[in-house]
Amino acid sequence: MNAAGMLNHLWQSTEFAGLAALVALALRKNAARVRFGVWLGASLKFLVPFSALAAAGSALASRLPWPQASTALPAVTAAAHFETVVIPITVSSLPQASGVPWAWILGGLWLAGSGALAGRWWLQWRRTARLARKAEPRAASGMCLRVTEGAVEPGVFGILRPVLLVPVGIEDQLTAEQLEAVLAHERTHIRRRDNLWAALHRVVETMFWFHPFVWWIGARMIAERERACDEAVLRAGGDARAYAGGILGVCRHYMDAPLACASGVSGGPLQRRVREILEGGWGRNLSRKGLTTLAALLAVALLGPVAAGMIYAQSGPTEFAAASIRPGEQPGPARKISFGMRVDPQRLTAENMSLKDLITRAYGLRPYQVVGPDWMTTERFNVTGTTTAPVAQDKITELLQPFLVRQFGIKMHRETKTMPVYLLEMAPGGPKMSPESSSLPGAEGHIALAPAAASLGRFMMRLSPQGLNLVGTATMEQMARVLSLQLDFPVVNKTSLTGVYKIDLTFSTPDGRVTMGGLPHVPQMDGQTMKMTAPSIFTALPEQVGLKLEKTKAPLELLVIDSANKTPLGN
C-alpha cells in the first residue's frame, strides 16, 4: 500500500470509528455487550482496508464467466504459446534526491513507535506468564485457577488456555459472597474470550499508535467489556451489594498492582459501574428490529466494498482517472539507474521504462512481439496512473493502452510472421537437474542482474567474472523466458518437464553482451570490460544441465508500431 492508499485507509477508518460512536450512542440503553461489539468492529476496521475488500471483489469478478469490457486495442498473442513474463532488473539504486527525506523520517518514527510498543507488551506478557507458571493450582468450578504470591489484582491471563490468577490471602480481604461475585466476573471474561479481542486491539495499537482514535476505541472497549461482565453477573442472580463490595475491595487492596495483559475487574469508570450495579439495572437486549439494523450495517460495511469492486471490474474503468508521463533517466557508462513497474489496486508507477517495455506490459506481450523504431528501446519514461477505485492487478496495466496511444500518437497493426526461434529441448542422455526447492545460494563477488518474477521456486541470473550464471530453482518455462532475454531469438520450452528443478548454469552469450532492462549492455567489472570465459550457451546447456537449443522457425503474431511521436504530449 502506497502513501496515498494509507492516507485513504486512515481516513476511512476514522470515519468508520465516528459512525461506530454514533451507533454506540444510539444503543446506550441496550446491553453493554452490544456496544462492545460495535467498538470491536471499529478496532478491526483498521486491519481491513476497504480497498482490499474492493480488490477481492475485482479479483472475484475477473474469475466469473461474465462478458468483459473491450479495451482500446485487442491484446496480441503468439501463434505458438508464449507466457507473459515480467522480470524486474535493478542495476543500482538511484541517487538520493536533495532535500529532506520525509518518507524515511516518518517511516523510521513509525517503526520506532511500533517497536517500542511491541517490546513493552512482550515484556509485560513474559512477566505475567512467569507469574502464572509459578502460581499454585487450585480446584475451581468452570475455570483454571491459580494462586500467586504476588499482591496483584485478580485477572484472567492467556488466550488459548486462559487461567485466573488470584493473590494469596484474597479470601481474607473479601467475604465469601464478594469473592464468589468476583470469580463470576472473571468466568464471564473467559466465556466472552475478552483476552482474544484485547490482543487483536493491541495489534491495532501497535500498528496505528499515532492515531488518537485507536486509543479512544481501546478505552471504550475496556469500559464496555467490564460493564458487560457486570451485567452478566447480575443477570445470573448475583447479589448487587456483595458484588459491588467485592469490586471495591479488590480496588482498595490490589488496584496499585494490576495484572498486565490480563482481564481484571477494575477497568472502566468505577463510580458509574458501582452505581449501576447498586441500582440493579442493566441494559435491555437488542430488539429484533435493532438486530436486523445492525446486521444490515455490518453487511454494507463488509460486502459493500466487495460488490463495488465486482461492479467496477465489469464496468470499467477504461482509462486512468489521472495519469502523467515525464522523461526518465537515461542509462550510460557512468550512470546507473533503477527501473521497473509497481502496481497496486489503485495506482501504477513505471520508473525509467522504455516505450517498448510499457507497450509490452500494457498488452501482455513478450518483448520480441513488439516491433518498432529503435528509439522505443533507448528512450526512458516515468509514468504514474491512478484510479478512483480498486482495479484487479491484471486489469490496471491494460489502462496504459489508451494512455500510451494518446500520449505518443501511436499507430499500429498486427501481423503474423514466421521468425527464427530456439526450442529448449532435452539433450541426449536426459536432464542433469534434480527436482528440488531449495533456497538461493550465495555467491561472493557476483553482481545481481535479474531475479525471475515467478510463483514457483527462486531463480536468479547473475553476472560473474566467468559469464552469466543462472542459479536457484525454477521451472523450464522460467528458464526459457530468462534465456530469451540474452539471445538473439525467442526461446520456447519444449522439454515436457513440468516440475521445479535445481539449476546452476554458467555460460557466455554469443556476442559477449547481456540484456539489462531491455537494453544490450557490455558487462564491466571494476571499470574494465568483462571478458566472459565460460563456454557458449550452446555448449554449456548440454554439459551442465542436460538441455539443448535447436534453432527453427515458427509463426509469431506481432504488434508492429507503424509510427509514434518520440516526445509525448505535454513534454
PDB file of N, CA and C in Angstrom, residues 414-483:
ATOM      1  N   ARG A 414      -1.408  -5.379 -36.377  1.00  0.00           N
ATOM      2  CA  ARG A 414      -0.952  -6.732 -36.051  1.00  0.00           C
ATOM      3  C   ARG A 414      -0.633  -7.491 -37.326  1.00  0.00           C
ATOM      4  N   GLU A 415       0.339  -8.360 -37.212  1.00  0.00           N
ATOM      5  CA  GLU A 415       0.655  -9.232 -38.328  1.00  0.00           C
ATOM      6  C   GLU A 415       1.311 -10.500 -37.806  1.00  0.00           C
ATOM      7  N   THR A 416       1.140 -11.565 -38.556  1.00  0.00           N
ATOM      8  CA  THR A 416       1.768 -12.841 -38.215  1.00  0.00           C
ATOM      9  C   THR A 416       2.968 -13.050 -39.129  1.00  0.00           C
ATOM     10  N   LYS A 417       4.085 -13.382 -38.514  1.00  0.00           N
ATOM     11  CA  LYS A 417       5.322 -13.500 -39.279  1.00  0.00           C
ATOM     12  C   LYS A 417       6.089 -14.729 -38.814  1.00  0.00           C
ATOM     13  N   THR A 418       6.625 -15.446 -39.750  1.00  0.00           N
ATOM     14  CA  THR A 418       7.455 -16.597 -39.421  1.00  0.00           C
ATOM     15  C   THR A 418       8.847 -16.095 -39.069  1.00  0.00           C
ATOM     16  N   MET A 419       9.288 -16.414 -37.850  1.00  0.00           N
ATOM     17  CA  MET A 419      10.554 -15.880 -37.347  1.00  0.00           C
ATOM     18  C   MET A 419      11.397 -17.010 -36.771  1.00  0.00           C
ATOM     19  N   PRO A 420      12.705 -16.809 -36.705  1.00  0.00           N
ATOM     20  CA  PRO A 420      13.567 -17.806 -36.059  1.00  0.00           C
ATOM     21  C   PRO A 420      13.284 -17.861 -34.552  1.00  0.00           C
ATOM     22  N   VAL A 421      13.313 -19.035 -34.004  1.00  0.00           N
ATOM     23  CA  VAL A 421      13.171 -19.244 -32.563  1.00  0.00           C
ATOM     24  C   VAL A 421      14.117 -20.358 -32.155  1.00  0.00           C
ATOM     25  N   TYR A 422      14.403 -20.422 -30.865  1.00  0.00           N
ATOM     26  CA  TYR A 422      15.162 -21.529 -30.289  1.00  0.00           C
ATOM     27  C   TYR A 422      14.192 -22.422 -29.522  1.00  0.00           C
ATOM     28  N   LEU A 423      14.270 -23.715 -29.747  1.00  0.00           N
ATOM     29  CA  LEU A 423      13.482 -24.677 -28.983  1.00  0.00           C
ATOM     30  C   LEU A 423      14.360 -25.233 -27.866  1.00  0.00           C
ATOM     31  N   LEU A 424      13.914 -25.098 -26.625  1.00  0.00           N
ATOM     32  CA  LEU A 424      14.628 -25.663 -25.482  1.00  0.00           C
ATOM     33  C   LEU A 424      14.184 -27.111 -25.321  1.00  0.00           C
ATOM     34  N   GLU A 425      15.087 -28.043 -25.592  1.00  0.00           N
ATOM     35  CA  GLU A 425      14.766 -29.467 -25.578  1.00  0.00           C
ATOM     36  C   GLU A 425      15.740 -30.212 -24.679  1.00  0.00           C
ATOM     37  N   MET A 426      15.424 -31.468 -24.403  1.00  0.00           N
ATOM     38  CA  MET A 426      16.324 -32.315 -23.622  1.00  0.00           C
ATOM     39  C   MET A 426      17.441 -32.845 -24.513  1.00  0.00           C
ATOM     40  N   ALA A 427      18.659 -32.767 -24.005  1.00  0.00           N
ATOM     41  CA  ALA A 427      19.822 -33.262 -24.734  1.00  0.00           C
ATOM     42  C   ALA A 427      19.900 -34.781 -24.617  1.00  0.00           C
ATOM     43  N   PRO A 428      20.671 -35.434 -25.493  1.00  0.00           N
ATOM     44  CA  PRO A 428      20.853 -36.893 -25.345  1.00  0.00           C
ATOM     45  C   PRO A 428      21.377 -37.243 -23.950  1.00  0.00           C
ATOM     46  N   GLY A 429      20.784 -38.246 -23.362  1.00  0.00           N
ATOM     47  CA  GLY A 429      21.151 -38.631 -22.009  1.00  0.00           C
ATOM     48  C   GLY A 429      20.213 -38.067 -20.953  1.00  0.00           C
ATOM     49  N   GLY A 430      19.342 -37.138 -21.352  1.00  0.00           N
ATOM     50  CA  GLY A 430      18.353 -36.615 -20.415  1.00  0.00           C
ATOM     51  C   GLY A 430      18.869 -35.481 -19.556  1.00  0.00           C
ATOM     52  N   PRO A 431      18.006 -34.890 -18.796  1.00  0.00           N
ATOM     53  CA  PRO A 431      18.377 -33.730 -17.972  1.00  0.00           C
ATOM     54  C   PRO A 431      19.322 -34.114 -16.837  1.00  0.00           C
ATOM     55  N   LYS A 432      20.190 -33.185 -16.484  1.00  0.00           N
ATOM     56  CA  LYS A 432      21.123 -33.379 -15.383  1.00  0.00           C
ATOM     57  C   LYS A 432      20.736 -32.532 -14.173  1.00  0.00           C
ATOM     58  N   MET A 433      19.468 -32.185 -14.078  1.00  0.00           N
ATOM     59  CA  MET A 433      18.965 -31.366 -12.973  1.00  0.00           C
ATOM     60  C   MET A 433      18.139 -32.241 -12.046  1.00  0.00           C
ATOM     61  N   SER A 434      18.190 -31.959 -10.772  1.00  0.00           N
ATOM     62  CA  SER A 434      17.406 -32.721  -9.805  1.00  0.00           C
ATOM     63  C   SER A 434      16.230 -31.879  -9.326  1.00  0.00           C
ATOM     64  N   PRO A 435      15.047 -32.494  -9.197  1.00  0.00           N
ATOM     65  CA  PRO A 435      13.896 -31.751  -8.671  1.00  0.00           C
ATOM     66  C   PRO A 435      14.185 -31.308  -7.238  1.00  0.00           C
ATOM     67  N   GLU A 436      14.048 -30.029  -6.992  1.00  0.00           N
ATOM     68  CA  GLU A 436      14.368 -29.521  -5.674  1.00  0.00           C
ATOM     69  C   GLU A 436      13.743 -28.152  -5.510  1.00  0.00           C
ATOM     70  N   SER A 437      13.509 -27.763  -4.232  1.00  0.00           N
ATOM     71  CA  SER A 437      13.013 -26.426  -3.932  1.00  0.00           C
ATOM     72  C   SER A 437      13.832 -25.893  -2.788  1.00  0.00           C
ATOM     73  N   SER A 438      15.052 -25.469  -3.083  1.00  0.00           N
ATOM     74  CA  SER A 438      15.974 -25.012  -2.050  1.00  0.00           C
ATOM     75  C   SER A 438      16.136 -23.511  -2.140  1.00  0.00           C
ATOM     76  N   SER A 439      16.736 -22.949  -1.100  1.00  0.00           N
ATOM     77  CA  SER A 439      16.944 -21.509  -1.082  1.00  0.00           C
ATOM     78  C   SER A 439      18.066 -21.131  -2.026  1.00  0.00           C
ATOM     79  N   LEU A 440      18.072 -19.880  -2.422  1.00  0.00           N
ATOM     80  CA  LEU A 440      19.052 -19.384  -3.369  1.00  0.00           C
ATOM     81  C   LEU A 440      20.439 -19.333  -2.740  1.00  0.00           C
ATOM     82  N   PRO A 441      21.428 -20.014  -3.302  1.00  0.00           N
ATOM     83  CA  PRO A 441      22.768 -19.987  -2.712  1.00  0.00           C
ATOM     84  C   PRO A 441      23.439 -18.648  -2.934  1.00  0.00           C
ATOM     85  N   GLY A 442      24.309 -18.273  -2.024  1.00  0.00           N
ATOM     86  CA  GLY A 442      25.033 -17.017  -2.175  1.00  0.00           C
ATOM     87  C   GLY A 442      26.237 -17.210  -3.091  1.00  0.00           C
ATOM     88  N   ALA A 443      26.759 -16.096  -3.587  1.00  0.00           N
ATOM     89  CA  ALA A 443      27.922 -16.156  -4.465  1.00  0.00           C
ATOM     90  C   ALA A 443      28.697 -14.860  -4.307  1.00  0.00           C
ATOM     91  N   GLU A 444      29.772 -14.916  -3.581  1.00  0.00           N
ATOM     92  CA  GLU A 444      30.556 -13.725  -3.315  1.00  0.00           C
ATOM     93  C   GLU A 444      31.215 -13.236  -4.610  1.00  0.00           C
ATOM     94  N   GLY A 445      31.197 -11.918  -4.824  1.00  0.00           N
ATOM     95  CA  GLY A 445      31.819 -11.332  -5.994  1.00  0.00           C
ATOM     96  C   GLY A 445      30.930 -11.315  -7.210  1.00  0.00           C
ATOM     97  N   HIS A 446      29.619 -11.677  -7.071  1.00  0.00           N
ATOM     98  CA  HIS A 446      28.711 -11.664  -8.191  1.00  0.00           C
ATOM     99  C   HIS A 446      27.889 -10.385  -8.169  1.00  0.00           C
ATOM    100  N   ILE A 447      27.453  -9.944  -9.342  1.00  0.00           N
ATOM    101  CA  ILE A 447      26.591  -8.778  -9.468  1.00  0.00           C
ATOM    102  C   ILE A 447      25.192  -9.273  -9.805  1.00  0.00           C
ATOM    103  N   ALA A 448      24.201  -9.026  -8.918  1.00  0.00           N
ATOM    104  CA  ALA A 448      22.834  -9.491  -9.166  1.00  0.00           C
ATOM    105  C   ALA A 448      22.242  -8.721 -10.338  1.00  0.00           C
ATOM    106  N   LEU A 449      21.705  -9.468 -11.332  1.00  0.00           N
ATOM    107  CA  LEU A 449      21.134  -8.814 -12.504  1.00  0.00           C
ATOM    108  C   LEU A 449      19.631  -8.952 -12.571  1.00  0.00           C
ATOM    109  N   ALA A 450      19.120 -10.159 -12.500  1.00  0.00           N
ATOM    110  CA  ALA A 450      17.702 -10.326 -12.804  1.00  0.00           C
ATOM    111  C   ALA A 450      17.066 -11.432 -12.013  1.00  0.00           C
ATOM    112  N   PRO A 451      16.360 -11.127 -10.923  1.00  0.00           N
ATOM    113  CA  PRO A 451      15.563 -12.147 -10.257  1.00  0.00           C
ATOM    114  C   PRO A 451      14.320 -12.443 -11.072  1.00  0.00           C
ATOM    115  N   ALA A 452      14.067 -13.698 -11.399  1.00  0.00           N
ATOM    116  CA  ALA A 452      12.923 -14.031 -12.232  1.00  0.00           C
ATOM    117  C   ALA A 452      11.638 -13.870 -11.451  1.00  0.00           C
ATOM    118  N   ALA A 453      10.662 -13.171 -12.039  1.00  0.00           N
ATOM    119  CA  ALA A 453       9.367 -12.975 -11.386  1.00  0.00           C
ATOM    120  C   ALA A 453       8.540 -14.213 -11.624  1.00  0.00           C
ATOM    121  N   ALA A 454       8.408 -15.072 -10.639  1.00  0.00           N
ATOM    122  CA  ALA A 454       7.704 -16.329 -10.810  1.00  0.00           C
ATOM    123  C   ALA A 454       7.119 -16.762  -9.490  1.00  0.00           C
ATOM    124  N   SER A 455       6.066 -17.577  -9.584  1.00  0.00           N
ATOM    125  CA  SER A 455       5.393 -18.020  -8.377  1.00  0.00           C
ATOM    126  C   SER A 455       6.020 -19.275  -7.806  1.00  0.00           C
ATOM    127  N   LEU A 456       6.862 -19.960  -8.564  1.00  0.00           N
ATOM    128  CA  LEU A 456       7.459 -21.201  -8.099  1.00  0.00           C
ATOM    129  C   LEU A 456       8.964 -21.048  -8.011  1.00  0.00           C
ATOM    130  N   GLY A 457       9.557 -21.547  -6.945  1.00  0.00           N
ATOM    131  CA  GLY A 457      10.992 -21.567  -6.835  1.00  0.00           C
ATOM    132  C   GLY A 457      11.607 -20.182  -6.716  1.00  0.00           C
ATOM    133  N   ARG A 458      12.949 -20.173  -6.626  1.00  0.00           N
ATOM    134  CA  ARG A 458      13.716 -18.936  -6.595  1.00  0.00           C
ATOM    135  C   ARG A 458      14.814 -19.060  -7.629  1.00  0.00           C
ATOM    136  N   PHE A 459      14.861 -18.113  -8.533  1.00  0.00           N
ATOM    137  CA  PHE A 459      15.724 -18.222  -9.690  1.00  0.00           C
ATOM    138  C   PHE A 459      16.406 -16.884  -9.890  1.00  0.00           C
ATOM    139  N   MET A 460      17.735 -16.883 -10.016  1.00  0.00           N
ATOM    140  CA  MET A 460      18.476 -15.641 -10.155  1.00  0.00           C
ATOM    141  C   MET A 460      19.466 -15.757 -11.306  1.00  0.00           C
ATOM    142  N   MET A 461      19.510 -14.717 -12.131  1.00  0.00           N
ATOM    143  CA  MET A 461      20.539 -14.627 -13.147  1.00  0.00           C
ATOM    144  C   MET A 461      21.543 -13.584 -12.691  1.00  0.00           C
ATOM    145  N   ARG A 462      22.812 -13.987 -12.593  1.00  0.00           N
ATOM    146  CA  ARG A 462      23.829 -13.095 -12.058  1.00  0.00           C
ATOM    147  C   ARG A 462      25.028 -13.042 -13.000  1.00  0.00           C
ATOM    148  N   LEU A 463      25.732 -11.937 -12.923  1.00  0.00           N
ATOM    149  CA  LEU A 463      26.918 -11.737 -13.747  1.00  0.00           C
ATOM    150  C   LEU A 463      28.154 -11.978 -12.896  1.00  0.00           C
ATOM    151  N   SER A 464      28.963 -12.940 -13.314  1.00  0.00           N
ATOM    152  CA  SER A 464      30.199 -13.272 -12.610  1.00  0.00           C
ATOM    153  C   SER A 464      31.381 -13.011 -13.534  1.00  0.00           C
ATOM    154  N   PRO A 465      32.607 -13.064 -13.015  1.00  0.00           N
ATOM    155  CA  PRO A 465      33.767 -12.872 -13.893  1.00  0.00           C
ATOM    156  C   PRO A 465      33.849 -13.898 -15.019  1.00  0.00           C
ATOM    157  N   GLN A 466      33.219 -15.050 -14.855  1.00  0.00           N
ATOM    158  CA  GLN A 466      33.268 -16.064 -15.898  1.00  0.00           C
ATOM    159  C   GLN A 466      32.207 -15.837 -16.977  1.00  0.00           C
ATOM    160  N   GLY A 467      31.058 -15.293 -16.580  1.00  0.00           N
ATOM    161  CA  GLY A 467      29.968 -15.096 -17.523  1.00  0.00           C
ATOM    162  C   GLY A 467      28.657 -14.966 -16.783  1.00  0.00           C
ATOM    163  N   LEU A 468      27.568 -15.280 -17.472  1.00  0.00           N
ATOM    164  CA  LEU A 468      26.252 -15.244 -16.850  1.00  0.00           C
ATOM    165  C   LEU A 468      26.025 -16.534 -16.084  1.00  0.00           C
ATOM    166  N   ASN A 469      25.456 -16.401 -14.880  1.00  0.00           N
ATOM    167  CA  ASN A 469      25.216 -17.554 -14.023  1.00  0.00           C
ATOM    168  C   ASN A 469      23.737 -17.602 -13.668  1.00  0.00           C
ATOM    169  N   LEU A 470      23.061 -18.691 -14.083  1.00  0.00           N
ATOM    170  CA  LEU A 470      21.668 -18.931 -13.718  1.00  0.00           C
ATOM    171  C   LEU A 470      21.682 -19.937 -12.590  1.00  0.00           C
ATOM    172  N   VAL A 471      21.185 -19.539 -11.423  1.00  0.00           N
ATOM    173  CA  VAL A 471      21.285 -20.402 -10.256  1.00  0.00           C
ATOM    174  C   VAL A 471      20.011 -20.292  -9.438  1.00  0.00           C
ATOM    175  N   GLY A 472      19.636 -21.412  -8.828  1.00  0.00           N
ATOM    176  CA  GLY A 472      18.447 -21.439  -7.978  1.00  0.00           C
ATOM    177  C   GLY A 472      17.515 -22.548  -8.396  1.00  0.00           C
ATOM    178  N   THR A 473      16.241 -22.370  -8.123  1.00  0.00           N
ATOM    179  CA  THR A 473      15.235 -23.360  -8.513  1.00  0.00           C
ATOM    180  C   THR A 473      14.209 -22.693  -9.405  1.00  0.00           C
ATOM    181  N   ALA A 474      13.814 -23.373 -10.477  1.00  0.00           N
ATOM    182  CA  ALA A 474      12.900 -22.765 -11.440  1.00  0.00           C
ATOM    183  C   ALA A 474      12.241 -23.845 -12.282  1.00  0.00           C
ATOM    184  N   THR A 475      11.167 -23.449 -12.949  1.00  0.00           N
ATOM    185  CA  THR A 475      10.533 -24.309 -13.943  1.00  0.00           C
ATOM    186  C   THR A 475      11.227 -24.090 -15.285  1.00  0.00           C
ATOM    187  N   MET A 476      10.963 -24.970 -16.222  1.00  0.00           N
ATOM    188  CA  MET A 476      11.558 -24.817 -17.548  1.00  0.00           C
ATOM    189  C   MET A 476      10.977 -23.613 -18.279  1.00  0.00           C
ATOM    190  N   GLU A 477       9.728 -23.271 -17.983  1.00  0.00           N
ATOM    191  CA  GLU A 477       9.144 -22.063 -18.575  1.00  0.00           C
ATOM    192  C   GLU A 477       9.910 -20.832 -18.115  1.00  0.00           C
ATOM    193  N   GLN A 478      10.248 -20.808 -16.833  1.00  0.00           N
ATOM    194  CA  GLN A 478      11.018 -19.678 -16.321  1.00  0.00           C
ATOM    195  C   GLN A 478      12.389 -19.609 -16.989  1.00  0.00           C
ATOM    196  N   MET A 479      13.006 -20.754 -17.130  1.00  0.00           N
ATOM    197  CA  MET A 479      14.338 -20.771 -17.718  1.00  0.00           C
ATOM    198  C   MET A 479      14.286 -20.289 -19.167  1.00  0.00           C
ATOM    199  N   ALA A 480      13.274 -20.725 -19.914  1.00  0.00           N
ATOM    200  CA  ALA A 480      13.156 -20.301 -21.306  1.00  0.00           C
ATOM    201  C   ALA A 480      12.957 -18.792 -21.400  1.00  0.00           C
ATOM    202  N   ARG A 481      12.178 -18.215 -20.486  1.00  0.00           N
ATOM    203  CA  ARG A 481      11.936 -16.766 -20.514  1.00  0.00           C
ATOM    204  C   ARG A 481      13.236 -15.988 -20.287  1.00  0.00           C
ATOM    205  N   VAL A 482      14.022 -16.432 -19.303  1.00  0.00           N
ATOM    206  CA  VAL A 482      15.253 -15.713 -18.986  1.00  0.00           C
ATOM    207  C   VAL A 482      16.260 -15.843 -20.131  1.00  0.00           C
ATOM    208  N   LEU A 483      16.354 -17.038 -20.727  1.00  0.00           N
ATOM    209  CA  LEU A 483      17.279 -17.216 -21.851  1.00  0.00           C
ATOM    210  C   LEU A 483      16.870 -16.356 -23.039  1.00  0.00           C
TER     211      LEU A 483
END
